[in-house]
Protein backbone atom coordinates (compact mmCIF):
# COMPACT_ATOMS: atom_id res chain seq x y z
CA UNK A 1 0.00 0.00 0.00
CA UNK A 2 1.49 3.31 -1.08
CA UNK A 3 1.60 6.32 1.19
CA UNK A 4 -0.96 8.16 -0.85
CA UNK A 5 -3.51 5.34 -0.40
CA UNK A 6 -2.95 5.08 3.36
CA UNK A 7 -5.87 6.26 5.46
CA UNK A 8 -5.31 9.38 7.49
CA UNK A 9 -6.06 7.59 10.78
CA UNK A 10 -3.15 5.11 10.30
CA UNK A 11 -0.63 7.92 9.76
CA UNK A 12 -1.99 9.78 12.78
CA UNK A 13 -1.62 6.61 14.89
CA UNK A 14 1.93 6.02 13.67
CA UNK A 15 2.86 9.62 14.37
CA UNK A 16 1.23 9.44 17.82
CA UNK A 17 3.07 6.23 18.70
CA UNK A 18 6.42 7.70 17.66
CA UNK A 19 5.70 10.86 19.64
CA UNK A 20 4.69 8.81 22.71
CA UNK A 21 7.90 6.76 22.49
CA UNK A 22 10.01 9.92 22.30
CA UNK A 23 8.13 11.40 25.26
CA UNK A 24 8.64 8.25 27.32
CA UNK A 25 12.39 8.26 26.60
CA UNK A 26 12.61 11.94 27.54
CA UNK A 27 10.70 11.32 30.79
CA UNK A 28 12.95 8.39 31.66
CA UNK A 29 16.05 10.49 31.01
CA UNK A 30 14.65 13.26 33.23
CA UNK A 31 13.96 10.81 36.07
CA UNK A 32 17.48 9.38 35.78
CA UNK A 33 18.97 12.89 35.83
CA UNK A 34 17.00 13.86 38.95
CA UNK A 35 18.01 10.61 40.66
CA UNK A 36 21.67 11.22 39.81
CA UNK A 37 21.55 14.80 41.07
CA UNK A 38 19.85 13.81 44.30
CA UNK A 39 22.61 11.28 44.97
CA UNK A 40 25.40 13.89 44.69
CA UNK A 41 25.32 14.88 48.39
CA UNK A 42 25.81 11.22 49.32
CA UNK A 43 28.91 10.75 47.16
CA UNK A 44 31.44 11.61 49.91
CA UNK A 45 29.78 9.07 52.21
CA UNK A 46 29.81 6.46 49.47
CA UNK A 47 33.53 7.04 48.95
CA UNK A 48 34.26 6.13 52.58
CA UNK A 49 35.39 2.56 53.13
CA UNK A 50 32.70 0.40 54.68
CA UNK A 51 33.93 -1.14 57.92
CA UNK A 52 33.96 -4.91 57.82
CA UNK A 53 31.35 -6.52 60.02
CA UNK A 54 32.87 -7.89 63.17
CA UNK A 55 32.88 -11.67 63.18
CA UNK A 56 30.09 -12.95 65.34
CA UNK A 57 30.84 -15.38 68.09
CA UNK A 58 29.08 -18.71 67.93
CA UNK A 59 26.00 -18.86 70.13
CA UNK A 60 26.53 -19.94 73.70
CA UNK A 61 24.99 -23.12 75.04
CA UNK A 62 22.31 -21.03 76.75
CA UNK A 63 21.50 -19.17 73.50
CA UNK A 64 21.30 -22.46 71.62
CA UNK A 65 18.95 -23.80 74.26
CA UNK A 66 16.73 -20.72 74.00
CA UNK A 67 16.55 -21.01 70.21
CA UNK A 68 15.80 -24.72 70.47
CA UNK A 69 13.08 -24.06 73.04
CA UNK A 70 11.47 -21.31 70.97
CA UNK A 71 11.36 -23.44 67.84
CA UNK A 72 10.34 -26.79 69.34
CA UNK A 73 8.90 -26.40 72.83
CA UNK A 74 7.13 -23.06 73.14
CA UNK A 75 4.09 -24.16 71.13
CA UNK A 76 3.09 -26.40 74.04
CA UNK A 77 4.96 -24.98 77.04
CA UNK A 78 4.63 -21.28 76.09
CA UNK A 79 7.38 -18.71 75.55
CA UNK A 80 7.76 -18.33 79.31
CA UNK A 81 7.86 -22.15 79.76
CA UNK A 82 4.90 -22.07 82.18
CA UNK A 83 2.78 -24.62 80.32
CA UNK A 84 0.59 -22.04 78.63
CA UNK A 85 1.50 -22.44 74.95
CA UNK A 86 -1.03 -22.01 72.16
CA UNK A 87 -1.39 -25.81 71.75
CA UNK A 88 -2.40 -26.28 75.39
CA UNK A 89 -6.17 -26.52 74.77
CA UNK A 90 -5.63 -29.27 72.20
CA UNK A 91 -3.47 -31.59 74.32
CA UNK A 92 -4.71 -34.56 76.33
CA UNK A 93 -2.63 -33.42 79.34
CA UNK A 94 -1.60 -29.90 80.24
CA UNK A 95 2.07 -29.21 79.52
CA UNK A 96 4.27 -28.90 82.58
CA UNK A 97 5.35 -25.57 84.02
CA UNK A 98 9.05 -25.92 83.28
CA UNK A 99 10.01 -22.98 85.48
CA UNK A 100 9.33 -24.97 88.67
CA UNK A 101 11.38 -28.12 88.02
CA UNK A 102 13.99 -27.27 90.68
CA UNK A 103 11.30 -26.36 93.23
CA UNK A 104 9.54 -29.68 92.61
CA UNK A 105 12.92 -31.46 93.02
CA UNK A 106 13.79 -29.99 96.39
CA UNK A 107 15.73 -27.00 95.07
CA UNK A 108 18.16 -28.73 92.71
CA UNK A 109 17.92 -28.91 88.96
CA UNK A 110 18.85 -32.34 87.57
CA UNK A 111 20.26 -31.18 84.24
CA UNK A 112 21.32 -34.58 82.89
CA UNK A 113 18.02 -36.19 83.92
CA UNK A 114 16.06 -33.40 82.22
CA UNK A 115 18.19 -33.80 79.06
CA UNK A 116 17.40 -37.53 79.11
CA UNK A 117 13.68 -36.80 79.56
CA UNK A 118 13.75 -34.41 76.58
CA UNK A 119 15.63 -37.03 74.52
CA UNK A 120 13.05 -39.65 75.48
CA UNK A 121 14.62 -42.60 73.69
CA UNK A 122 15.67 -44.31 76.92
CA UNK A 123 12.31 -43.90 78.64
CA UNK A 124 9.96 -46.83 79.02
CA UNK A 125 6.33 -46.17 78.26
CA UNK A 126 4.29 -45.77 80.34
CA UNK A 127 6.82 -44.24 82.69
CA UNK A 128 6.41 -43.44 86.35
CA UNK A 129 4.62 -40.23 85.40
CA UNK A 130 2.04 -41.89 83.13
CA UNK A 131 2.08 -41.92 79.34
CA UNK A 132 4.51 -39.80 77.45
CA UNK A 133 2.69 -36.87 75.84
CA UNK A 134 5.84 -35.05 74.73
CA UNK A 135 7.52 -35.97 71.45
CA UNK A 136 10.61 -38.14 71.67
CA UNK A 137 12.97 -35.37 70.61
CA UNK A 138 16.00 -37.68 70.57
CA UNK A 139 14.54 -39.49 67.54
CA UNK A 140 13.71 -36.22 65.77
CA UNK A 141 17.13 -34.74 66.50
CA UNK A 142 18.87 -37.96 65.45
CA UNK A 143 17.13 -37.98 62.06
CA UNK A 144 18.02 -34.33 61.50
CA UNK A 145 21.62 -34.87 62.64
CA UNK A 146 22.18 -37.90 60.43
CA UNK A 147 21.25 -35.83 57.39
CA UNK A 148 23.54 -32.98 58.49
CA UNK A 149 26.55 -35.07 59.51
CA UNK A 150 26.51 -37.58 56.63
CA UNK A 151 29.97 -37.68 55.12
CA UNK A 152 31.63 -35.99 58.11
CA UNK A 153 33.68 -37.56 60.90
CA UNK A 154 31.17 -36.35 63.51
CA UNK A 155 28.71 -38.84 64.98
CA UNK A 156 25.08 -37.70 64.77
CA UNK A 157 24.64 -38.56 68.44
CA UNK A 158 26.92 -35.68 69.46
CA UNK A 159 24.45 -33.22 67.98
CA UNK A 160 21.51 -34.93 69.70
CA UNK A 161 23.19 -34.75 73.10
CA UNK A 162 24.31 -31.17 72.51
CA UNK A 163 20.78 -30.05 71.67
CA UNK A 164 19.18 -31.79 74.65
CA UNK A 165 21.84 -30.46 77.04
CA UNK A 166 21.44 -26.93 75.62
CA UNK A 167 17.69 -27.17 76.25
CA UNK A 168 18.29 -28.41 79.80
CA UNK A 169 20.69 -25.52 80.46
CA UNK A 170 18.14 -23.03 79.17
CA UNK A 171 15.42 -24.55 81.34
CA UNK A 172 17.74 -24.32 84.35
CA UNK A 173 18.13 -20.59 83.66
CA UNK A 174 14.33 -20.19 83.83
CA UNK A 175 13.85 -21.71 87.28
CA UNK A 176 11.79 -19.72 89.77
CA UNK A 177 12.03 -20.14 93.54
Short mmCIF file of C-alpha atoms in Angstrom, two decimals, residues 71-77 87 91 95 114-123 125 131-141 164 167:
data_model
loop_
_atom_site.label_atom_id
_atom_site.label_comp_id
_atom_site.label_asym_id
_atom_site.label_seq_id
_atom_site.Cartn_x
_atom_site.Cartn_y
_atom_site.Cartn_z
CA UNK A 71 11.36 -23.44 67.84
CA UNK A 72 10.34 -26.79 69.34
CA UNK A 73 8.90 -26.40 72.83
CA UNK A 74 7.13 -23.06 73.14
CA UNK A 75 4.09 -24.16 71.13
CA UNK A 76 3.09 -26.40 74.04
CA UNK A 77 4.96 -24.98 77.04
CA UNK A 87 -1.39 -25.81 71.75
CA UNK A 91 -3.47 -31.59 74.32
CA UNK A 95 2.07 -29.21 79.52
CA UNK A 114 16.06 -33.40 82.22
CA UNK A 115 18.19 -33.80 79.06
CA UNK A 116 17.40 -37.53 79.11
CA UNK A 117 13.68 -36.80 79.56
CA UNK A 118 13.75 -34.41 76.58
CA UNK A 119 15.63 -37.03 74.52
CA UNK A 120 13.05 -39.65 75.48
CA UNK A 121 14.62 -42.60 73.69
CA UNK A 122 15.67 -44.31 76.92
CA UNK A 123 12.31 -43.90 78.64
CA UNK A 125 6.33 -46.17 78.26
CA UNK A 131 2.08 -41.92 79.34
CA UNK A 132 4.51 -39.80 77.45
CA UNK A 133 2.69 -36.87 75.84
CA UNK A 134 5.84 -35.05 74.73
CA UNK A 135 7.52 -35.97 71.45
CA UNK A 136 10.61 -38.14 71.67
CA UNK A 137 12.97 -35.37 70.61
CA UNK A 138 16.00 -37.68 70.57
CA UNK A 139 14.54 -39.49 67.54
CA UNK A 140 13.71 -36.22 65.77
CA UNK A 141 17.13 -34.74 66.50
CA UNK A 164 19.18 -31.79 74.65
CA UNK A 167 17.69 -27.17 76.25
#
